[in-house]
Coordinates of C-alpha atoms in Angstrom, one line a residue:
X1 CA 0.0 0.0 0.0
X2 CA 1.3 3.8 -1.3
X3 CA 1.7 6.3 1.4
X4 CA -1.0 8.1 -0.8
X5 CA -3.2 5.2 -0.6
X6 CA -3.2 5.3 3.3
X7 CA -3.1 8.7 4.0
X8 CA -6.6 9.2 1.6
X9 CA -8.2 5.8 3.6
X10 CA -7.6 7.7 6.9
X11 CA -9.2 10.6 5.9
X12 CA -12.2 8.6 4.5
X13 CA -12.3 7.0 7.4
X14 CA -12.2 10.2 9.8
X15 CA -14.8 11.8 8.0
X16 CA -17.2 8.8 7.9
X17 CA -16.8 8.1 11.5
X18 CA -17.9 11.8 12.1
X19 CA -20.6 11.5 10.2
X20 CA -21.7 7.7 12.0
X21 CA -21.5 9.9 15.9
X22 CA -23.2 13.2 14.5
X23 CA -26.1 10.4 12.5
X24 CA -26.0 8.7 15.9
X25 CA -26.8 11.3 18.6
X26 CA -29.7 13.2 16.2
X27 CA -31.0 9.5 16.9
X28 CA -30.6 9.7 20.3
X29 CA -32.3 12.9 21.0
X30 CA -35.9 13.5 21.3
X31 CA -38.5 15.0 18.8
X32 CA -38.2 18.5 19.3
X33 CA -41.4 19.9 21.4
X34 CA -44.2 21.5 20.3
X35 CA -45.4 24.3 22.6
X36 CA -49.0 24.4 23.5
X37 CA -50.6 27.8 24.8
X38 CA -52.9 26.5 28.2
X39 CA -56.5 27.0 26.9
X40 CA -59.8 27.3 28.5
X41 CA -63.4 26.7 27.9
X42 CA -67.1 26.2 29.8
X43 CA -70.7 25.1 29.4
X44 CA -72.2 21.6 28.7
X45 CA -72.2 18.8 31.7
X46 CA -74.0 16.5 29.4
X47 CA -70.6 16.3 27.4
X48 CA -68.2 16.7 30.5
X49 CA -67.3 13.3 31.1
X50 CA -66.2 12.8 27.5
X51 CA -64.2 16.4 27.9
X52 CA -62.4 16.0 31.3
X53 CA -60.6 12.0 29.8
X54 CA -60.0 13.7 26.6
X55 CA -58.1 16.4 29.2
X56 CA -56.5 14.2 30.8
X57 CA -55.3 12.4 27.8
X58 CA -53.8 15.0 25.7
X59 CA -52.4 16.4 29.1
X60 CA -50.4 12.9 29.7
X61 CA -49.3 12.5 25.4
X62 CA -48.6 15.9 24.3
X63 CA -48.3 18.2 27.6
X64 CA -51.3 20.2 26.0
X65 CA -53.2 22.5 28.9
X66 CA -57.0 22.0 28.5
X67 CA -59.3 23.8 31.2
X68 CA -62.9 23.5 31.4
X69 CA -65.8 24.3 33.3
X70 CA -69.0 22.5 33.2
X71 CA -71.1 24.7 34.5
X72 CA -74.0 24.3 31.9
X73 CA -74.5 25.4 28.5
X74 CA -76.3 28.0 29.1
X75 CA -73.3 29.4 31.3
X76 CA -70.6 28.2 28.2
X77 CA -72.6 30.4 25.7
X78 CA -72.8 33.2 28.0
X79 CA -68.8 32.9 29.2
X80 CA -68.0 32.7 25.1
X81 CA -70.4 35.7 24.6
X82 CA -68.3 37.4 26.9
X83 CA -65.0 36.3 25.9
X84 CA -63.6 35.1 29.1
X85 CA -63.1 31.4 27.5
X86 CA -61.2 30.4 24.5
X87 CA -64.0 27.7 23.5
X88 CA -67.2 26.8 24.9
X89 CA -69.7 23.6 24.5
X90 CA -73.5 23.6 24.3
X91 CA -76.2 21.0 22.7
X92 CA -78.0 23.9 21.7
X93 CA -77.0 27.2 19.7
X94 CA -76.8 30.5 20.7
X95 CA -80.5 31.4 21.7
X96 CA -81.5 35.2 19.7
X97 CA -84.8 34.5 21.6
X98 CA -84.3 33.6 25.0
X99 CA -87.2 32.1 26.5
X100 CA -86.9 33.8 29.7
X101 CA -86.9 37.0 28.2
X102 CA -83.3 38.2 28.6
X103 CA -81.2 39.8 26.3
X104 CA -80.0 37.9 22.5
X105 CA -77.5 35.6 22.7
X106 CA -75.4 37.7 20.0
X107 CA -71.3 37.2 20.0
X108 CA -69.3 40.3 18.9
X109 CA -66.5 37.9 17.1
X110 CA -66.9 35.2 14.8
X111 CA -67.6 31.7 15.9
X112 CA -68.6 28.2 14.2
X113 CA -70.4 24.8 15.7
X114 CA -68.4 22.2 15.6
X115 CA -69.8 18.6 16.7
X116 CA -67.7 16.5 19.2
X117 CA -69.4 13.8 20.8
X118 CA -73.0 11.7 20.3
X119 CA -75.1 10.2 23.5
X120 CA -78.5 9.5 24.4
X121 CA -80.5 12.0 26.6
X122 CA -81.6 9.2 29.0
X123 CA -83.7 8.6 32.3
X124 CA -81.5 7.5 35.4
X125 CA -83.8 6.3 38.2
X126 CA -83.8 4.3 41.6
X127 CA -87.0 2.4 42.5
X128 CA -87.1 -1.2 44.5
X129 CA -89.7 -4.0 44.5
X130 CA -89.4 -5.6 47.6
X131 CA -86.2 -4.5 48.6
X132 CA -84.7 -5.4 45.0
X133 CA -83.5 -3.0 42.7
X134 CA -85.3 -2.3 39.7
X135 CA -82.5 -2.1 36.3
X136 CA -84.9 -3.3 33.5
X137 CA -87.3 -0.8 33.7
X138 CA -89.8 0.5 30.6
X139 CA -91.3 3.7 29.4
X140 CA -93.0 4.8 26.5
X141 CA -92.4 8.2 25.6
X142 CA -95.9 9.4 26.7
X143 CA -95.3 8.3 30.2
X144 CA -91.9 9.7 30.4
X145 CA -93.8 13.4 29.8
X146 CA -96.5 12.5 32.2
X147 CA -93.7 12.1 34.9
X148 CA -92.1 15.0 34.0
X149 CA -95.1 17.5 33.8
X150 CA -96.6 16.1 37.1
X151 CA -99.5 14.1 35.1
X152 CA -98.2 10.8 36.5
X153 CA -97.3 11.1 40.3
X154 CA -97.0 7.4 41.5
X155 CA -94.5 4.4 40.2
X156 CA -98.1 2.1 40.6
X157 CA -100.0 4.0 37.8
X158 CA -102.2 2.3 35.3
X159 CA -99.6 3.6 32.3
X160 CA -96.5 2.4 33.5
X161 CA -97.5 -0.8 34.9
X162 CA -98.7 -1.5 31.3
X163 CA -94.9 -0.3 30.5
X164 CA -93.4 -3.6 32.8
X165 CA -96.0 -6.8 32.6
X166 CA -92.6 -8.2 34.2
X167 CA -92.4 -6.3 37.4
X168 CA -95.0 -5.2 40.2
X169 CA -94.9 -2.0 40.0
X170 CA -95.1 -0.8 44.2
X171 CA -97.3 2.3 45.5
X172 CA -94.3 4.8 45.7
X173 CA -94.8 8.3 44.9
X174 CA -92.6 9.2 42.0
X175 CA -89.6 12.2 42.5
X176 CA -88.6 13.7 38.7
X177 CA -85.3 15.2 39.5
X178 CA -84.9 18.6 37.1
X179 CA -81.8 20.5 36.6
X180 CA -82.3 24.0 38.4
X181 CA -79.1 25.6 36.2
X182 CA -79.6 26.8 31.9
X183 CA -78.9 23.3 30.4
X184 CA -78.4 21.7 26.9
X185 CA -79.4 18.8 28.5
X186 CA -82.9 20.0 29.5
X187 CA -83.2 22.1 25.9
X188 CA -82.8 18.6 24.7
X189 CA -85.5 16.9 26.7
X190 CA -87.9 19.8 26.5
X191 CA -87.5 20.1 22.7
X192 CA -88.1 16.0 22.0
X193 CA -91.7 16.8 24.4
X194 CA -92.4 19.5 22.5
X195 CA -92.6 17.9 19.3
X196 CA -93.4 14.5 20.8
X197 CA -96.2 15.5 23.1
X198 CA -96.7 19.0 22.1
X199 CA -100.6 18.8 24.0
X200 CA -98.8 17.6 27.6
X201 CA -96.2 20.2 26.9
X202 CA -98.1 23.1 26.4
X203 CA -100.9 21.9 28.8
X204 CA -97.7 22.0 31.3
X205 CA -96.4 25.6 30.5
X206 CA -99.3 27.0 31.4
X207 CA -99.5 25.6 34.5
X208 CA -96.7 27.3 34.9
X209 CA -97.1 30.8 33.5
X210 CA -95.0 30.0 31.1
X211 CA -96.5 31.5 27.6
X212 CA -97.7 28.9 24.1
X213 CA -96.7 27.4 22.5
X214 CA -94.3 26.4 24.6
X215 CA -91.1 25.3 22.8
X216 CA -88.0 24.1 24.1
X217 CA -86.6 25.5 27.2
X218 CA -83.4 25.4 28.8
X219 CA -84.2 26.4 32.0
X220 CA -86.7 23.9 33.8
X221 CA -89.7 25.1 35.6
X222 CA -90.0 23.4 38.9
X223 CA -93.3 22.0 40.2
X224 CA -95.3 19.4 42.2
X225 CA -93.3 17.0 44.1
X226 CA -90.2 17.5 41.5
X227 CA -86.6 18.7 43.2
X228 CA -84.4 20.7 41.2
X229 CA -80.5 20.4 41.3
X230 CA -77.7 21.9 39.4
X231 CA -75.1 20.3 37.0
X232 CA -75.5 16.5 35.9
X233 CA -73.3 15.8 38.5
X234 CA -76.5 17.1 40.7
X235 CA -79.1 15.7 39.4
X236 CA -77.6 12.2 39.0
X237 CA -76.5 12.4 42.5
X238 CA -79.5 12.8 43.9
X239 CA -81.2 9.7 42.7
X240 CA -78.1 7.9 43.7
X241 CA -78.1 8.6 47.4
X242 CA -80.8 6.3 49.2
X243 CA -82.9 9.2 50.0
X244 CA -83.1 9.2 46.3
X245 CA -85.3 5.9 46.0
X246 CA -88.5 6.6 43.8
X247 CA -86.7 9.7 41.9
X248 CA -86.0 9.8 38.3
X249 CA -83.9 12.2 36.7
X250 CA -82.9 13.3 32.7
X251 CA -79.0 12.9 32.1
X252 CA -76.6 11.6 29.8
X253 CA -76.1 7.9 30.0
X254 CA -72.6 8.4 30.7
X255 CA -73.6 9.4 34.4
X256 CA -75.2 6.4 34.6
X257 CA -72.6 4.2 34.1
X258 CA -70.7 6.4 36.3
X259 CA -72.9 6.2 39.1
X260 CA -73.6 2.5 38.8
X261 CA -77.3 3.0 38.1
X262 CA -79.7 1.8 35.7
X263 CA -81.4 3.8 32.8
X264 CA -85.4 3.5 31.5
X265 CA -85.7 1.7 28.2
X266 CA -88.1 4.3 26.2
X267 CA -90.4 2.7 23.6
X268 CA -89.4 3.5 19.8
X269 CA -91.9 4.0 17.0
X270 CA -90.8 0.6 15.8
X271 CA -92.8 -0.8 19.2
X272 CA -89.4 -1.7 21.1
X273 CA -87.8 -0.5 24.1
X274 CA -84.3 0.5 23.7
X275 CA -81.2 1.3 25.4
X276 CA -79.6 4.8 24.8
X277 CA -76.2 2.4 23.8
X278 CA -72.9 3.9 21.3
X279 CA -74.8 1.5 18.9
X280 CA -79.0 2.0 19.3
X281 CA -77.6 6.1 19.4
X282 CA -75.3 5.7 15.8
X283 CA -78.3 4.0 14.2
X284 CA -80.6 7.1 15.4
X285 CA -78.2 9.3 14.4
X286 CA -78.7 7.8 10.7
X287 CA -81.6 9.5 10.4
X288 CA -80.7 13.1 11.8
X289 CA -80.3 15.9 9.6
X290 CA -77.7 18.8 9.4
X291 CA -78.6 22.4 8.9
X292 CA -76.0 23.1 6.0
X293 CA -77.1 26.4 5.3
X294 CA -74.5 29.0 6.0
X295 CA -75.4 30.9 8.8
X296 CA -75.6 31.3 12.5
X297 CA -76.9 27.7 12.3
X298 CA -74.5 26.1 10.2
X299 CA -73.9 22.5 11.6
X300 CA -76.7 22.5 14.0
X301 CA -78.7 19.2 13.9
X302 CA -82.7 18.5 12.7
X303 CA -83.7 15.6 15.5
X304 CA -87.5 15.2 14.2
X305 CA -86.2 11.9 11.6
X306 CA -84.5 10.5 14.8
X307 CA -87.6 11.3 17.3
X308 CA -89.3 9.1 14.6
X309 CA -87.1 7.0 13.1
X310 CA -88.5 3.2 12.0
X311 CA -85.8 1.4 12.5
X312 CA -86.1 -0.7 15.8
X313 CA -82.7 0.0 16.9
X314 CA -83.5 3.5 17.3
X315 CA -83.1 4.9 20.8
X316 CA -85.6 7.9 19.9
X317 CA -83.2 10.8 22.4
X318 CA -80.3 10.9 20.5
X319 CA -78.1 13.9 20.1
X320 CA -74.6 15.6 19.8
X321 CA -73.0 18.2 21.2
X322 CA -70.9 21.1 20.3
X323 CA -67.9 22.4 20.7
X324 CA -68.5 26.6 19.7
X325 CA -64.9 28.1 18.3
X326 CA -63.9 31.2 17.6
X327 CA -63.2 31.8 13.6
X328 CA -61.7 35.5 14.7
X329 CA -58.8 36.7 16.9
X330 CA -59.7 38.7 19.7
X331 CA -59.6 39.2 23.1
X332 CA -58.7 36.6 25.2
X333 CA -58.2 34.5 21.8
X334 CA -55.0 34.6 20.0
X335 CA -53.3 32.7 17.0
X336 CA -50.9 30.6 19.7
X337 CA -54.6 29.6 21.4
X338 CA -56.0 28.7 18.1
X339 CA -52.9 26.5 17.8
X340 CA -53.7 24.7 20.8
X341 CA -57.6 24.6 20.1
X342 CA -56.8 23.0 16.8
X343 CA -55.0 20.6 17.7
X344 CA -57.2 19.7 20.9
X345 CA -60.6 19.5 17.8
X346 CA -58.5 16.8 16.1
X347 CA -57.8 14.4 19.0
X348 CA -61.4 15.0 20.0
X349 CA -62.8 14.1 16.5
X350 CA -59.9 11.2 16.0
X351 CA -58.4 9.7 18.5
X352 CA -60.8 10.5 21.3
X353 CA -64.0 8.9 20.1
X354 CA -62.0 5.9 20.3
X355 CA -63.0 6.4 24.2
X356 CA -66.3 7.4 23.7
X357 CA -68.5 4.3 24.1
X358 CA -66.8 3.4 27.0
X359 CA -67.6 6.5 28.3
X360 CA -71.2 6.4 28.0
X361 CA -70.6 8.1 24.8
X362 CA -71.4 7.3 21.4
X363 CA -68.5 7.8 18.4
X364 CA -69.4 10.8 15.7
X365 CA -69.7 9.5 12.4
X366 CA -67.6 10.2 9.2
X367 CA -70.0 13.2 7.8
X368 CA -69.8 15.4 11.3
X369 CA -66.1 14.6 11.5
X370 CA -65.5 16.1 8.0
X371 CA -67.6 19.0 9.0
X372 CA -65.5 19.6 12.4
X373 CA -62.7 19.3 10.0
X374 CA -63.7 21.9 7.9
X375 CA -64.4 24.1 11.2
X376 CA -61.0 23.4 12.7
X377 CA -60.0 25.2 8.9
X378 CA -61.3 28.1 10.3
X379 CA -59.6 28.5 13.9
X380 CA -56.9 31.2 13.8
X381 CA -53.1 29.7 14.4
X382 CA -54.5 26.6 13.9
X383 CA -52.1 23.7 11.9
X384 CA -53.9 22.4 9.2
X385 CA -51.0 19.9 8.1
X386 CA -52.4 17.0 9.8
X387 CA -56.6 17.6 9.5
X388 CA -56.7 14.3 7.1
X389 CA -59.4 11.9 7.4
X390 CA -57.3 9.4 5.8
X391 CA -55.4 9.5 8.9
X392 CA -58.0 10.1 11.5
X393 CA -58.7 7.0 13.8
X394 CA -62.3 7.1 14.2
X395 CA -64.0 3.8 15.3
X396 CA -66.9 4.4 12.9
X397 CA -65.6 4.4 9.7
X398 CA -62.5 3.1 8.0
X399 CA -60.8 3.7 4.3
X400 CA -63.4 4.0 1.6
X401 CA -66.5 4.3 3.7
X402 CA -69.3 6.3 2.7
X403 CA -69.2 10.4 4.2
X404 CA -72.6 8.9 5.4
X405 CA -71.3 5.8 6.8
X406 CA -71.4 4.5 10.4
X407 CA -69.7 0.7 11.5
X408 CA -71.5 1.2 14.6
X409 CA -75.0 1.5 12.9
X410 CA -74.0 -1.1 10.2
X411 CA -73.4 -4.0 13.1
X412 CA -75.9 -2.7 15.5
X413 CA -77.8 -6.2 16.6
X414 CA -81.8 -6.2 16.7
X415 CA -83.8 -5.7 19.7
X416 CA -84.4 -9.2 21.6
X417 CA -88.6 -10.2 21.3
X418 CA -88.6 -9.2 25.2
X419 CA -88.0 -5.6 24.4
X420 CA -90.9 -5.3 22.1
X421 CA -94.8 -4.5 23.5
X422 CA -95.7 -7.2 24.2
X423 CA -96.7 -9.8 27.4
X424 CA -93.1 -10.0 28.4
X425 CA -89.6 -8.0 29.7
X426 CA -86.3 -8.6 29.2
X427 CA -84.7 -8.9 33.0
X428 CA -81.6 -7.6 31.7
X429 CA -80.4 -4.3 33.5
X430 CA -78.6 -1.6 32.1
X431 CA -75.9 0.8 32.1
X432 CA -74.7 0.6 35.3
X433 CA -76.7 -1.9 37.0
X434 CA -76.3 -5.3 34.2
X435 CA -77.8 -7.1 37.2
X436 CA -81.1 -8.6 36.3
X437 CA -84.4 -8.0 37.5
X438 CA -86.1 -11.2 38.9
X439 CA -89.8 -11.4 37.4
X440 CA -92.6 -10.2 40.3
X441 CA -95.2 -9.6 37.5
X442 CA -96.5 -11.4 34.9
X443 CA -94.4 -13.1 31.6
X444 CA -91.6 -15.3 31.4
X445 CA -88.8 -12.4 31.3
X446 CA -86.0 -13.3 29.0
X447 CA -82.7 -11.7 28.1
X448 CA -82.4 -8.4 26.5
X449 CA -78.2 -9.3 24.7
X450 CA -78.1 -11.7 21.7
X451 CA -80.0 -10.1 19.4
X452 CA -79.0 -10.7 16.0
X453 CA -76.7 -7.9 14.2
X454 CA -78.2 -7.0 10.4
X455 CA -76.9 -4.4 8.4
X456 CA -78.3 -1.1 8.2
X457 CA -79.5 -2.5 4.6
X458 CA -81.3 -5.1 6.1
X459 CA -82.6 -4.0 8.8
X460 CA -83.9 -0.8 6.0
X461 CA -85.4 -4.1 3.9
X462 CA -87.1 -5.7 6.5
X463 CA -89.6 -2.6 7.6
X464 CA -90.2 -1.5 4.4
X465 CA -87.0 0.5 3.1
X466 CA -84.9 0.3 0.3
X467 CA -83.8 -2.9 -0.7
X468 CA -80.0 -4.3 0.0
X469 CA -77.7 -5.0 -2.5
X470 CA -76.3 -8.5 -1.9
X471 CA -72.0 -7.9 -1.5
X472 CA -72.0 -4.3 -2.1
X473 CA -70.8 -1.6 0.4
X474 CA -73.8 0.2 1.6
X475 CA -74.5 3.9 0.2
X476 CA -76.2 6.6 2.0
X477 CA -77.6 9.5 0.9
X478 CA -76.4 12.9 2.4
X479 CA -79.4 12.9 5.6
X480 CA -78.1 9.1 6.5
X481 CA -80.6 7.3 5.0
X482 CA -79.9 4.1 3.2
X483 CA -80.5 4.3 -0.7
X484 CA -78.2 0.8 -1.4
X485 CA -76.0 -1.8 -0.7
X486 CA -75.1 -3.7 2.4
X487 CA -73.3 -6.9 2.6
X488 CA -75.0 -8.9 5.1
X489 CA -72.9 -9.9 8.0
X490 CA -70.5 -6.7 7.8
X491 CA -68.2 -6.7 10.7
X492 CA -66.2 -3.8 12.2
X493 CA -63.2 -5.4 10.2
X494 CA -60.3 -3.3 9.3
X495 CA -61.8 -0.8 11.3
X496 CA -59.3 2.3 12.7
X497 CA -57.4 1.7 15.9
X498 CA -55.8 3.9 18.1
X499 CA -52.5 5.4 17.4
X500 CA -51.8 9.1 18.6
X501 CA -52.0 12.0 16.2
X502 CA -49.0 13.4 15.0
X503 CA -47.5 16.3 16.3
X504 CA -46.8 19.7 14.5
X505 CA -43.4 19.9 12.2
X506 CA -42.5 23.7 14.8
X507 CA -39.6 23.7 11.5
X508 CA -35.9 24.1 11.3
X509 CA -34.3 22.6 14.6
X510 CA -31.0 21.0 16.5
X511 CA -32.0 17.8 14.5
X512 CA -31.7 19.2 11.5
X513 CA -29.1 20.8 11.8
X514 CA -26.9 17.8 12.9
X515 CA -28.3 15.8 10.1
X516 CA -27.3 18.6 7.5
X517 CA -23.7 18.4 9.5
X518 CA -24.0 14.8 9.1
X519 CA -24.3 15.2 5.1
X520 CA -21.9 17.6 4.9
X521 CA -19.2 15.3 6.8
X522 CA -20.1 12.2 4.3
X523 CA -20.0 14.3 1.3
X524 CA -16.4 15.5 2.3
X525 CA -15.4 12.2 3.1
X526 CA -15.6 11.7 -0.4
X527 CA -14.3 14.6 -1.9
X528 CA -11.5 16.1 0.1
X529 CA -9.3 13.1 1.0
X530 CA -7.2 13.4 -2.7
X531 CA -7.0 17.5 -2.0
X532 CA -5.3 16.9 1.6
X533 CA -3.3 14.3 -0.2
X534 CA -2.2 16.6 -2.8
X535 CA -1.6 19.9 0.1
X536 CA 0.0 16.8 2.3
X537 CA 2.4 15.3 -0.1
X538 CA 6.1 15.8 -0.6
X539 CA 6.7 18.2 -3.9
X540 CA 8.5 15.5 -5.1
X541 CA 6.4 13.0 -4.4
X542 CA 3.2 15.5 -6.7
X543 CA 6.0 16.2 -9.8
X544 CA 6.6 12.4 -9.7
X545 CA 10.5 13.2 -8.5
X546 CA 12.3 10.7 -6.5

């Protein structure tokens, strides 16, 4: 070996080793950090138990500061109105017509709806027979407003007794639990009566001066033997406590679960009663329609096609919520907020419904995602880069699914023959109490699980709706109603699973640097060695002199 030819190894080899240790410790650090600005936000208690995991989560993954209040919805739309809060989250929209006579609900800065989460408006109660709890309780729809206007005042009545063949119903008055604080919850429930029953409802109002037609409400009135109590938190822990026994209350399912308590099945207009589950919720949902013209109501939802809905998975008190972002910079609002906001939208709309029906919850479908998407477009500061529903890891849909699609509602199993009208009750509990109910009535009970899962197609055939198309991928027509398609026996398959969202590229960093050192080293490597051999060399040894 030439002196030349080991003098230009050892600088290949001095240059390539730099470049291994410089490759080696960009490995070895850590993604560079995104900085999240804390934000802060108020209003609904129907969605808070959804809000407060997704909190924590994003808290524990990405060091993102989330604060919120649930102190109603009628208090997040007044805190957003008055720009103390970043975001806030109602079921209902800004009211320009408050029923109790206050001023419009008008923001001074822009704003947009965006959905987050779905659930069931449900009825949480606590009632024995004999000292044994009651979890399989019926009501039809009819009866639940009875309760709740002060029509029906005892558990023994006539109309609910026909509700339960299966139980023995005691003498025990009845306590409805109301929520004594501006709720989206109770604007739910009052709205469903008002279309559903509009005769109890109005008969109702004026009872108690309130002026008809009486329309939805967000603030309850109280009356009769009825206790009011503020928050969900409130009213779900009043029927929990054993001074609670013979109250029912409204409140999303979640609390039920959370508080270990059982939920009234309500009666469908397919003649079942049904569960307010993630599924018997997706398939109402189905049938829901979207205000879509551009406006203060953009994105609000049309609930009459899921108050009525034929299918007889339906649970007929099915809703979302929103989420109500600024679209403007101002105030307490900047561009570094919006970045955290955005972000925050995405993992609620992704990741985070992954969560949702364990949470009591049920998962937004593909078409509201793409229209929070197109919200989270409009947030000030907010990154865009990674708003892709390719990548969003939803559990209801999954790569080539229908806008309109839902997995949930396309493997949601049919009612069991106990839950329809009939001579006998499922003894299945639910949502927090599974136990069953032994049979003190009449019937032969049975079990409320194993129903048999049909496709949305199917299940559309089989009452009368359009026809499924044997080993084609069901289509849906921009309301959620079936028009085609609909392999029987669809599973959730290849559905999404969890992975965390990606993190904003914050641009040029220390990694980047080191790798462009890195490059820069190898590239030399190969270059420079025969110029240091030639600067390095004896003169003689260049001219070829010995």
């Amino acid at each position: 070996m030439t002196p030349k030819t080991r003098w230009i190894r050892a600088i290949h080899a001095l240059f390539a080793l730099s470049a291994v240790v410089i490759v080696s410790l960009t490995g070895a650090l850590p993604a560079q950090a995104v900085s999240y600005d804390p934000i802060s936000g108020s209003g609904s208690t129907w969605s808070q138990n959804a809000l407060d995991q997704w909190r924590t989560n994003v808290a524990s993954n990405y060091g993102m500061t989330v604060n919120y209040n649930g102190g109603g919805s009628s208090t997040g739309r007044s805190d957003f109105i008055a720009g103390v809060v970043h975001f806030a989250v109602s079921e209902v929209p800004f009211q320009l017509a408050p029923e109790n006579g206050t001023a419009p609900e008008v923001p001074t800065r822009g704003y947009a709806y965006m959905p987050i989460v779905a659930g069931g408006t449900s009825f949480m109660y606590n009632l024995k027979i004999n000292g044994v709890r009651v979890s399989n309780l019926r009501l039809s729809g009819e009866v639940v407003t009875k309760i709740f206007t002060g029509v029906i005042t005892n558990w023994n009545d006539p109309a609910i007794q026909a509700d339960n063949p299966g139980l023995a119903m005691p003498d025990k008055g009845i306590v409805p639990v109301v929520r004594s604080d501006g709720s989206g919850s109770t604007a739910q429930f009052t709205l469903w009566m008002s279309k559903q029953h509009p005769d109890l409802w109005n008969a109702f109002c004026t009872s108690v001066n309130r002026p008809t037609p009486c329309g939805l409400t967000s603030q309850y009135p109280t009356f009769g033997n009825a206790k009011a109590q503020s928050l969900s938190s409130g009213v779900a822990g009043y029927v929990s406590q054993d001074y609670g026994e013979g109250a029912i209350t409204y409140v999303e399912y979640s609390y039920a679960l959370e508080s270990g308590f059982p939920v009234a099945k309500v009666l469908n207009q397919a003649g079942y009663y049904v569960e307010p589950t993630a599924s018997s919720v997706a398939v109402a949902l189905t049938t829901a329609q979207i205000d879509q013209t551009p406006g203060p109501n953009y994105l609000t939802q049309i609930l009459d096609g899921v108050y009525n809905s034929a299918d007889a998975r339906t649970y007929p008190l099915s809703s979302y919520s929103y989420m109500i972002v600024p679209t403007e910079v101002g105030g307490v609002f900047t561009a570094g907020k919006g970045f955290t906001l955005g972000a925050f939208a995405n993992y609620m709309l992704c990741e985070g419904q992954q969560q949702a029906a364990d949470l009591g919850y049920s998962p937004l479908p593909m078409n509201l995602v793409l229209a929070g998407f197109d919200q989270i477009k409009r947030i000030p500061g907010a990154d865009t880069t990674g708003v892709d529903i390719n990548k969003c890891n939803n559990p209801t849909f999954k790569p080539g699914d229908s806008p309109s699609s839902n997995q949930l509602a396309l493997t949601a199993a049919q009612p069991q023959d106990c839950d329809k009208v009939g001579p006998n009750q499922c003894t299945t509990g639910t949502a927090g109490a599974p136990a069953e109910t032994p049979v003190s009535g009449s019937g032969t009970g049975g079990s409320a699980t194993g129903g048999t899962t049909e496709t949305a197609a199917a299940a559309a055939a089989a009452t009368g709706g359009a026809a499924a198309s044997t080993g084609t991928a069901a289509v849906y027509d921009a309301n959620g109603a079936l028009i085609s398609g609909g392999a029987a026996g669809s599973t959730l398959a290849g559905a999404a699973v969890a992975t965390p969202f990606a993190l904003a590229d914050e641009g040029w960093g220390i990694q980047q640097s080191l790798m462009l050192l890195a490059a820069t080293f190898l590239v030399a490597a190969a270059v420079l060695p025969p110029v240091f051999w030639r600067r390095l060399a004896p003169r003689g040894g260049r001219d070829g002199l010995k």
